[in-house]
mmCIF file of C-alpha atoms and ligand atoms in Angstrom:
data_model
loop_
_atom_site.group_PDB
_atom_site.id
_atom_site.type_symbol
_atom_site.label_atom_id
_atom_site.label_comp_id
_atom_site.label_asym_id
_atom_site.label_seq_id
_atom_site.Cartn_x
_atom_site.Cartn_y
_atom_site.Cartn_z
ATOM 1 C CA MET L 1 -21.048 19.495 -20.355
ATOM 2 C CA SER L 2 -20.119 19.765 -16.536
ATOM 3 C CA ARG L 3 -20.334 16.600 -14.724
ATOM 4 C CA VAL L 4 -20.914 16.077 -10.950
ATOM 5 C CA TRP L 5 -18.232 14.692 -8.838
ATOM 6 C CA LEU L 6 -18.461 13.612 -5.175
ATOM 7 C CA ILE L 7 -15.077 13.330 -3.507
ATOM 8 C CA THR L 8 -14.457 12.164 0.034
ATOM 9 C CA GLY L 9 -11.399 13.387 2.068
ATOM 10 C CA ALA L 10 -11.116 16.542 0.037
ATOM 11 C CA SER L 11 -9.750 18.715 2.708
ATOM 12 C CA ARG L 12 -6.243 17.702 2.246
ATOM 13 C CA GLY L 13 -3.879 15.461 0.198
ATOM 14 C CA LEU L 14 -4.886 13.592 -2.822
ATOM 15 C CA GLY L 15 -8.695 14.261 -2.394
ATOM 16 C CA HIS L 16 -8.072 17.947 -2.343
ATOM 17 C CA GLU L 17 -5.829 17.886 -5.501
ATOM 18 C CA ILE L 18 -8.453 15.670 -7.272
ATOM 19 C CA ALA L 19 -11.047 18.312 -6.466
ATOM 20 C CA ARG L 20 -8.909 21.035 -7.768
ATOM 21 C CA ALA L 21 -8.113 19.168 -11.012
ATOM 22 C CA ALA L 22 -11.833 18.387 -11.646
ATOM 23 C CA LEU L 23 -12.801 22.021 -10.881
ATOM 24 C CA GLY L 24 -9.988 23.058 -13.368
ATOM 25 C CA ALA L 25 -11.662 20.700 -15.945
ATOM 26 C CA GLY L 26 -14.894 22.740 -15.394
ATOM 27 C CA GLU L 27 -16.596 20.004 -13.366
ATOM 28 C CA THR L 28 -19.001 20.473 -10.648
ATOM 29 C CA VAL L 29 -17.447 19.252 -7.281
ATOM 30 C CA ILE L 30 -19.004 18.311 -4.166
ATOM 31 C CA ALA L 31 -15.926 18.152 -1.920
ATOM 32 C CA THR L 32 -16.330 16.394 1.485
ATOM 33 C CA ALA L 33 -14.407 15.819 4.711
ATOM 34 C CA ARG L 34 -15.288 15.611 8.330
ATOM 35 C CA SER L 35 -15.655 19.369 8.453
ATOM 36 C CA ALA L 36 -17.135 21.535 5.635
ATOM 37 C CA GLU L 37 -15.196 24.519 7.078
ATOM 38 C CA ALA L 38 -11.914 22.727 6.656
ATOM 39 C CA VAL L 39 -12.715 21.947 3.109
ATOM 40 C CA ARG L 40 -13.752 25.562 2.303
ATOM 41 C CA ASP L 41 -10.544 26.757 4.215
ATOM 42 C CA ALA L 42 -8.416 24.383 2.065
ATOM 43 C CA PHE L 43 -9.868 26.016 -1.035
ATOM 44 C CA GLY L 44 -9.422 29.596 0.347
ATOM 45 C CA GLY L 45 -13.219 30.122 0.415
ATOM 46 C CA GLU L 46 -16.049 29.635 -2.157
ATOM 47 C CA HIS L 47 -15.217 28.811 -5.934
ATOM 48 C CA ASP L 48 -17.473 28.465 -9.019
ATOM 49 C CA GLY L 49 -18.549 24.925 -9.156
ATOM 50 C CA LEU L 50 -17.256 23.913 -5.628
ATOM 51 C CA HIS L 51 -19.741 22.794 -2.958
ATOM 52 C CA ALA L 52 -18.204 21.877 0.517
ATOM 53 C CA LEU L 53 -20.158 19.405 2.595
ATOM 54 C CA ALA L 54 -19.382 17.646 5.939
ATOM 55 C CA LEU L 55 -19.184 13.748 5.477
ATOM 56 C CA ASP L 56 -17.469 11.569 8.012
ATOM 57 C CA ILE L 57 -17.492 8.321 5.938
ATOM 58 C CA THR L 58 -17.934 6.038 8.994
ATOM 59 C CA ASP L 59 -21.519 7.553 9.262
ATOM 60 C CA ALA L 60 -23.664 5.628 6.856
ATOM 61 C CA GLN L 61 -26.784 7.907 7.456
ATOM 62 C CA ALA L 62 -24.737 10.861 6.666
ATOM 63 C CA ALA L 63 -23.415 9.252 3.405
ATOM 64 C CA ASN L 64 -27.000 8.350 2.384
ATOM 65 C CA ALA L 65 -28.056 12.113 3.163
ATOM 66 C CA VAL L 66 -25.207 13.686 1.270
ATOM 67 C CA ALA L 67 -25.889 11.398 -1.796
ATOM 68 C CA ALA L 68 -29.658 12.162 -1.699
ATOM 69 C CA GLU L 69 -28.899 15.991 -1.363
ATOM 70 C CA ILE L 70 -26.535 15.814 -4.363
ATOM 71 C CA THR L 71 -28.977 14.023 -6.650
ATOM 72 C CA GLU L 72 -31.811 16.248 -5.727
ATOM 73 C CA ARG L 73 -29.875 19.474 -6.111
ATOM 74 C CA PHE L 74 -27.643 18.644 -9.135
ATOM 75 C CA GLY L 75 -29.718 15.619 -10.796
ATOM 76 C CA ALA L 76 -26.998 13.056 -10.608
ATOM 77 C CA ILE L 77 -23.673 11.900 -9.225
ATOM 78 C CA ASP L 78 -21.505 11.116 -12.361
ATOM 79 C CA VAL L 79 -18.167 10.534 -10.592
ATOM 80 C CA LEU L 80 -17.585 9.275 -6.980
ATOM 81 C CA VAL L 81 -14.006 9.439 -5.711
ATOM 82 C CA ASN L 82 -13.938 7.241 -2.653
ATOM 83 C CA ASN L 83 -10.663 8.546 -1.323
ATOM 84 C CA ALA L 84 -10.831 9.320 2.483
ATOM 85 C CA GLY L 85 -8.644 7.053 4.423
ATOM 86 C CA TYR L 86 -5.634 6.840 6.879
ATOM 87 C CA ALA L 87 -3.007 4.478 8.091
ATOM 88 C CA GLU L 88 -2.346 2.806 11.277
ATOM 89 C CA LEU L 89 1.346 2.253 10.988
ATOM 90 C CA GLY L 90 3.568 -0.102 12.953
ATOM 91 C CA PHE L 91 3.726 -3.829 13.944
ATOM 92 C CA PHE L 92 0.591 -5.778 14.093
ATOM 93 C CA GLU L 93 1.005 -6.700 17.826
ATOM 94 C CA THR L 94 1.502 -3.295 18.936
ATOM 95 C CA PHE L 95 -2.111 -2.462 17.932
ATOM 96 C CA THR L 96 -5.175 -2.727 20.310
ATOM 97 C CA ASP L 97 -8.113 -4.488 18.804
ATOM 98 C CA ALA L 98 -9.922 -1.097 18.921
ATOM 99 C CA ALA L 99 -7.262 0.422 16.652
ATOM 100 C CA VAL L 100 -7.533 -2.389 14.116
ATOM 101 C CA ARG L 101 -11.163 -2.045 14.007
ATOM 102 C CA ARG L 102 -10.919 1.743 13.479
ATOM 103 C CA GLN L 103 -8.673 1.133 10.559
ATOM 104 C CA PHE L 104 -11.277 -1.019 8.921
ATOM 105 C CA GLU L 105 -14.145 1.169 10.092
ATOM 106 C CA VAL L 106 -12.714 4.073 8.078
ATOM 107 C CA ASN L 107 -10.725 2.370 5.092
ATOM 108 C CA LEU L 108 -13.253 -0.461 4.347
ATOM 109 C CA PHE L 109 -16.619 0.066 6.017
ATOM 110 C CA GLY L 110 -16.461 3.969 5.480
ATOM 111 C CA THR L 111 -15.651 3.595 1.848
ATOM 112 C CA MET L 112 -18.493 0.854 1.480
ATOM 113 C CA ASN L 113 -20.928 3.207 3.240
ATOM 114 C CA VAL L 114 -20.214 5.920 0.491
ATOM 115 C CA ALA L 115 -20.449 3.424 -2.404
ATOM 116 C CA ARG L 116 -23.629 1.846 -0.939
ATOM 117 C CA ALA L 117 -25.061 5.409 -0.729
ATOM 118 C CA VAL L 118 -24.196 6.408 -4.464
ATOM 119 C CA ALA L 119 -24.619 3.155 -6.328
ATOM 120 C CA PRO L 120 -28.313 3.151 -6.408
ATOM 121 C CA HIS L 121 -28.392 6.568 -8.104
ATOM 122 C CA MET L 122 -25.929 5.466 -10.663
ATOM 123 C CA ARG L 123 -27.707 2.103 -11.261
ATOM 124 C CA LYS L 124 -30.823 4.106 -11.798
ATOM 125 C CA ARG L 125 -29.257 6.186 -14.586
ATOM 126 C CA ARG L 126 -27.327 3.256 -15.839
ATOM 127 C CA SER L 127 -24.425 5.481 -15.786
ATOM 128 C CA GLY L 128 -21.514 6.627 -13.453
ATOM 129 C CA LEU L 129 -17.997 5.990 -12.361
ATOM 130 C CA ILE L 130 -16.643 4.960 -9.029
ATOM 131 C CA VAL L 131 -12.975 5.675 -8.445
ATOM 132 C CA THR L 132 -11.677 3.969 -5.280
ATOM 133 C CA ILE L 133 -8.363 5.073 -3.931
ATOM 134 C CA SER L 134 -6.797 1.931 -2.612
ATOM 135 C CA SER L 135 -3.017 1.557 -2.374
ATOM 136 C CA VAL L 136 -0.119 -0.548 -3.674
ATOM 137 C CA SER L 137 -0.468 -1.734 -0.045
ATOM 138 C CA GLY L 138 -3.666 -3.263 -1.194
ATOM 139 C CA LEU L 139 -1.578 -5.483 -3.473
ATOM 140 C CA VAL L 140 1.485 -5.915 -1.520
ATOM 141 C CA SER L 141 1.954 -6.089 2.327
ATOM 142 C CA ASN L 142 5.231 -5.762 4.431
ATOM 143 C CA GLY L 143 6.128 -5.420 8.061
ATOM 144 C CA GLY L 144 5.075 -2.159 9.654
ATOM 145 C CA ARG L 145 2.008 -2.019 7.239
ATOM 146 C CA ALA L 146 0.211 -5.144 8.222
ATOM 147 C CA VAL L 147 -2.999 -3.510 9.523
ATOM 148 C CA TYR L 148 -3.177 -0.855 6.886
ATOM 149 C CA SER L 149 -2.537 -3.418 4.169
ATOM 150 C CA ALA L 150 -5.209 -5.634 5.579
ATOM 151 C CA SER L 151 -7.687 -2.777 5.231
ATOM 152 C CA LYS L 152 -6.671 -2.070 1.717
ATOM 153 C CA PHE L 153 -6.566 -5.759 0.610
ATOM 154 C CA ALA L 154 -10.084 -5.818 1.876
ATOM 155 C CA VAL L 155 -10.914 -2.859 -0.322
ATOM 156 C CA GLU L 156 -9.363 -4.626 -3.320
ATOM 157 C CA GLY L 157 -11.266 -7.788 -2.812
ATOM 158 C CA TRP L 158 -14.586 -5.967 -2.182
ATOM 159 C CA MET L 159 -14.142 -3.598 -5.116
ATOM 160 C CA GLU L 160 -12.928 -6.163 -7.561
ATOM 161 C CA GLY L 161 -15.946 -8.046 -7.200
ATOM 162 C CA PHE L 162 -18.428 -5.221 -6.731
ATOM 163 C CA ALA L 163 -17.034 -3.699 -9.998
ATOM 164 C CA GLN L 164 -18.042 -6.764 -11.942
ATOM 165 C CA GLU L 165 -21.659 -6.686 -10.387
ATOM 166 C CA LEU L 166 -22.095 -2.918 -11.424
ATOM 167 C CA ALA L 167 -20.515 -3.140 -14.981
ATOM 168 C CA PRO L 168 -23.572 -4.690 -16.689
ATOM 169 C CA LEU L 169 -25.692 -1.828 -15.268
ATOM 170 C CA GLY L 170 -23.540 0.766 -16.823
ATOM 171 C CA VAL L 171 -21.529 1.717 -13.815
ATOM 172 C CA ARG L 172 -17.824 1.689 -14.241
ATOM 173 C CA SER L 173 -15.001 1.369 -11.782
ATOM 174 C CA LEU L 174 -11.570 2.479 -11.407
ATOM 175 C CA LEU L 175 -9.269 1.067 -8.610
ATOM 176 C CA VAL L 176 -6.315 3.259 -7.977
ATOM 177 C CA GLU L 177 -3.068 1.803 -6.337
ATOM 178 C CA PRO L 178 -0.605 4.647 -5.638
ATOM 179 C CA GLY L 179 2.821 4.363 -4.314
ATOM 180 C CA MET L 180 4.091 6.884 -1.699
ATOM 181 C CA LEU L 181 2.551 10.270 -2.312
ATOM 182 C CA ARG L 182 3.613 13.476 -0.662
ATOM 183 C CA THR L 183 0.431 14.138 1.464
ATOM 184 C CA ASP L 184 -0.210 14.256 5.127
ATOM 185 C CA PHE L 185 -0.635 10.403 4.969
ATOM 186 C CA MET L 186 2.685 9.647 6.993
ATOM 187 C CA ASP L 187 2.407 12.765 9.077
ATOM 188 C CA ARG L 188 1.139 12.706 12.842
ATOM 189 C CA LYS L 189 -1.974 14.735 11.407
ATOM 190 C CA SER L 190 -3.112 11.684 9.740
ATOM 191 C CA ALA L 191 -1.106 8.490 10.652
ATOM 192 C CA ARG L 192 -1.457 6.666 13.861
ATOM 193 C CA PHE L 193 1.003 4.393 15.437
ATOM 194 C CA GLY L 194 0.642 1.189 17.481
ATOM 195 C CA SER L 195 0.583 1.945 21.321
ATOM 196 C CA ILE L 196 1.505 -1.437 22.882
ATOM 197 C CA ASP L 197 5.115 -1.705 23.925
ATOM 198 C CA ILE L 198 6.712 -5.060 22.988
ATOM 199 C CA PRO L 199 10.477 -5.224 23.619
ATOM 200 C CA ASP L 200 10.964 -8.000 21.064
ATOM 201 C CA TYR L 201 9.992 -5.594 18.311
ATOM 202 C CA ALA L 202 11.550 -2.396 19.837
ATOM 203 C CA GLU L 203 14.576 -2.107 17.625
ATOM 204 C CA ALA L 204 12.674 -3.065 14.246
ATOM 205 C CA ILE L 205 9.925 -0.410 15.344
ATOM 206 C CA ALA L 206 12.499 2.155 15.942
ATOM 207 C CA GLN L 207 13.938 1.599 12.524
ATOM 208 C CA TYR L 208 10.447 1.682 10.879
ATOM 209 C CA ARG L 209 9.524 4.753 12.723
ATOM 210 C CA ALA L 210 12.841 6.334 11.511
ATOM 211 C CA PHE L 211 11.843 5.383 7.995
ATOM 212 C CA VAL L 212 8.498 6.930 8.333
ATOM 213 C CA ASP L 213 9.609 10.093 9.775
ATOM 214 C CA GLY L 214 12.413 10.281 6.975
ATOM 215 C CA ALA L 215 9.902 9.567 4.153
ATOM 216 C CA ASN L 216 7.158 12.098 5.521
ATOM 217 C CA GLY L 217 7.293 14.995 3.193
ATOM 218 C CA ASN L 218 9.782 13.339 0.860
ATOM 219 C CA GLN L 219 7.677 10.781 -0.875
ATOM 220 C CA PRO L 220 8.438 10.489 -4.593
ATOM 221 C CA GLY L 221 4.708 10.550 -5.817
ATOM 222 C CA ASP L 222 3.167 13.997 -6.743
ATOM 223 C CA PRO L 223 -0.459 13.954 -5.709
ATOM 224 C CA LYS L 224 -1.171 16.791 -8.389
ATOM 225 C CA LEU L 225 0.163 14.410 -11.050
ATOM 226 C CA LEU L 226 -2.175 11.512 -9.904
ATOM 227 C CA ALA L 227 -5.105 13.947 -9.673
ATOM 228 C CA ALA L 228 -4.572 14.995 -13.210
ATOM 229 C CA ARG L 229 -4.381 11.438 -14.339
ATOM 230 C CA ILE L 230 -7.555 10.514 -12.631
ATOM 231 C CA VAL L 231 -9.486 13.297 -14.064
ATOM 232 C CA ALA L 232 -8.156 12.588 -17.511
ATOM 233 C CA LEU L 233 -9.093 8.877 -17.261
ATOM 234 C CA ALA L 234 -12.567 9.718 -15.876
ATOM 235 C CA ALA L 235 -13.272 11.655 -19.245
ATOM 236 C CA HIS L 236 -12.847 8.342 -21.212
ATOM 237 C CA ASP L 237 -15.507 5.676 -21.563
ATOM 238 C CA GLU L 238 -12.877 2.993 -22.065
ATOM 239 C CA ALA L 239 -10.710 3.849 -19.246
ATOM 240 C CA PRO L 240 -8.819 0.935 -17.585
ATOM 241 C CA SER L 241 -10.251 -0.675 -14.395
ATOM 242 C CA ARG L 242 -6.883 -0.258 -12.536
ATOM 243 C CA LEU L 243 -4.198 2.375 -12.238
ATOM 244 C CA VAL L 244 -0.940 1.451 -10.475
ATOM 245 C CA PHE L 245 0.678 5.047 -9.986
ATOM 246 C CA GLY L 246 4.325 5.649 -9.392
ATOM 247 C CA ASP L 247 7.523 3.795 -10.246
ATOM 248 C CA ASP L 248 7.675 2.536 -6.669
ATOM 249 C CA ALA L 249 4.289 1.082 -6.879
ATOM 250 C CA ARG L 250 4.677 -0.571 -10.181
ATOM 251 C CA GLN L 251 8.040 -2.233 -8.997
ATOM 252 C CA TRP L 252 6.514 -3.521 -5.736
ATOM 253 C CA ALA L 253 3.474 -4.854 -7.486
ATOM 254 C CA SER L 254 5.454 -6.405 -10.261
ATOM 255 C CA ALA L 255 7.945 -8.030 -7.759
ATOM 256 C CA LYS L 256 4.838 -9.434 -6.004
ATOM 257 C CA LEU L 257 3.354 -10.787 -9.315
ATOM 258 C CA ASP L 258 6.763 -12.421 -10.095
ATOM 259 C CA HIS L 259 6.940 -13.933 -6.592
ATOM 260 C CA LEU L 260 3.345 -15.117 -6.708
ATOM 261 C CA ARG L 261 3.804 -16.724 -10.224
ATOM 262 C CA HIS L 262 6.965 -18.508 -8.898
ATOM 263 C CA GLU L 263 5.061 -19.790 -5.807
ATOM 264 C CA ILE L 264 2.092 -20.850 -8.016
ATOM 265 C CA ALA L 265 4.480 -22.710 -10.234
ATOM 266 C CA GLN L 266 6.153 -24.394 -7.344
ATOM 267 C CA SER L 267 2.779 -25.463 -5.579
ATOM 268 C CA THR L 268 1.414 -28.918 -5.874
ATOM 269 C CA ASP L 269 -1.555 -30.696 -4.411
ATOM 270 C CA GLY L 270 0.718 -33.435 -3.095
ATOM 271 C CA GLY L 271 0.153 -37.045 -3.922
ATOM 272 C CA GLU L 272 2.082 -38.834 -6.702
ATOM 273 C CA GLY L 273 4.770 -36.691 -8.107
ATOM 274 C CA GLY L 274 4.196 -34.091 -5.514
ATOM 275 C CA GLY L 275 7.699 -33.354 -4.919
ATOM 276 C CA PRO L 276 9.947 -33.587 -1.644
ATOM 277 C CA LEU L 277 8.338 -30.485 0.009
ATOM 278 C CA THR L 278 4.743 -31.897 -0.007
ATOM 279 C CA ALA L 279 3.137 -33.512 2.903
HETATM 280 O O1 LIG N 301 -3.923 11.452 3.119
HETATM 281 P P1 LIG N 301 -4.224 12.767 3.888
HETATM 282 P P2 LIG N 301 -3.909 11.146 1.426
HETATM 283 N N1 LIG N 301 -14.330 10.580 7.041
HETATM 284 O O2 LIG N 301 -3.799 12.369 5.200
HETATM 285 C C1 LIG N 301 -9.910 12.516 5.227
HETATM 286 C C2 LIG N 301 -4.439 6.605 0.033
HETATM 287 N N2 LIG N 301 -3.036 6.438 -0.105
HETATM 288 O O3 LIG N 301 -4.409 12.223 0.681
HETATM 289 O O4 LIG N 301 -11.754 14.809 7.827
HETATM 290 C C3 LIG N 301 -14.044 11.462 6.062
HETATM 291 O O5 LIG N 301 -3.261 13.879 3.279
HETATM 292 C C4 LIG N 301 -9.219 13.651 5.746
HETATM 293 O O6 LIG N 301 -10.163 14.647 6.059
HETATM 294 P P3 LIG N 301 -10.325 15.251 7.454
HETATM 295 C C5 LIG N 301 -4.938 6.772 1.487
HETATM 296 O O7 LIG N 301 -5.033 5.400 2.175
HETATM 297 C C6 LIG N 301 -2.102 7.339 0.198
HETATM 298 O O8 LIG N 301 -2.525 10.628 1.062
HETATM 299 O O9 LIG N 301 -10.328 16.833 7.334
HETATM 300 N N3 LIG N 301 -13.007 11.882 5.738
HETATM 301 C C7 LIG N 301 -8.298 14.100 4.589
HETATM 302 O O10 LIG N 301 -9.009 14.892 3.692
HETATM 303 C C8 LIG N 301 -6.252 7.466 1.348
HETATM 304 O O11 LIG N 301 -7.313 6.362 1.074
HETATM 305 C C9 LIG N 301 -0.884 7.152 -0.068
HETATM 306 O O12 LIG N 301 -9.328 14.888 8.395
HETATM 307 C C10 LIG N 301 -11.805 11.396 6.388
HETATM 308 C C11 LIG N 301 -7.986 12.669 3.939
HETATM 309 O O13 LIG N 301 -9.025 11.721 4.330
HETATM 310 C C12 LIG N 301 -6.040 8.292 0.212
HETATM 311 O O14 LIG N 301 -4.812 7.857 -0.540
HETATM 312 C C13 LIG N 301 -0.331 6.062 -0.658
HETATM 313 C C14 LIG N 301 -11.915 10.422 7.340
HETATM 314 C C15 LIG N 301 -6.556 12.218 4.229
HETATM 315 O O15 LIG N 301 -5.600 13.051 3.682
HETATM 316 C C16 LIG N 301 -5.864 9.713 0.616
HETATM 317 O O16 LIG N 301 -4.934 9.852 1.596
HETATM 318 C C17 LIG N 301 -1.300 5.141 -1.110
HETATM 319 C C18 LIG N 301 -13.184 10.159 7.714
HETATM 320 N N4 LIG N 301 -13.554 9.215 8.734
HETATM 321 C C19 LIG N 301 -2.767 5.274 -0.797
HETATM 322 N N5 LIG N 301 -10.684 10.095 7.917
HETATM 323 C C20 LIG N 301 0.164 8.180 0.346
HETATM 324 N N6 LIG N 301 -0.059 9.337 0.568
HETATM 325 O O17 LIG N 301 1.459 7.809 0.321
HETATM 326 C C21 LIG N 301 -9.783 10.694 7.164
HETATM 327 O O18 LIG N 301 -0.865 3.976 -1.700
HETATM 328 N N7 LIG N 301 -10.584 11.656 6.320
#
């Protein structure tokens, strides 16, 4: 039986591929982005099972209206893919406060808006799956990604807890942490860069920009493959609650875990036997 999917950020990149994969599996897909026309164009027009709607995830009222419209028209939302997002790339001090807030407005608060709009419908039916596209940058941060990572760490913290609140009510969750995927993510079409000039960082930032420009379009991760994996996992009731996708992501996450374990083992509360480094 066809299930109903709501996917955000489906005009391009990963969201678009997830929509295609779900349609290919015979599902009903409500594909959204800021412009419904952009979504339709991306699919080359109308398709059986595809419904394009406009949804800017920063607009909580619009998220509520979309969730209500879908449940009224299709009876349910079986799968929410909370995918829309973008990156503010560059060194922290080169971002204005407004840029940092914009990053959180979309990646965290926007994602929360959609979950808040959809969760009541899922709770009511004691059924549903929320797929949240986080990032390996939600587990590991590094220079040049401090602001983006902060937003994805926040998504991780929120969703890890929210998933536990929803589980007893029959609503499942999958947090996805991809490595670098070949999408518009690093392109000027999507990514934004810090605008404040700080000479101390000039050389490091030039190197970072060269890395981003070189990586753009050459990322190792195939969004089609991840999309197929997500659609396959969504079909299983016993799916895992996390998917770390890509060799790069698994290496970074494992290195972080090893480092964390080492630092935890080294940590003491001080006092007797606290070791020479403790205060
Ligand atoms: O990026 P891109 P991805 N409201 O730029 C939409 C995460 N991720 O597919 O409205 C609604 O090709 C935008 O739609 P439009 C990443 O953080 C990526 O790679 O037409 N939609 C477009 O459809 C993000 O959460 C990588 O501009 C909004 C889509 O988002 C997710 O994957 C690695 C919106 C962006 O398509 C998909 O990103 C990783 C808004 N306010 C995590 N703002 C990676 N690619 O390397 C943007 O670990 N959109």
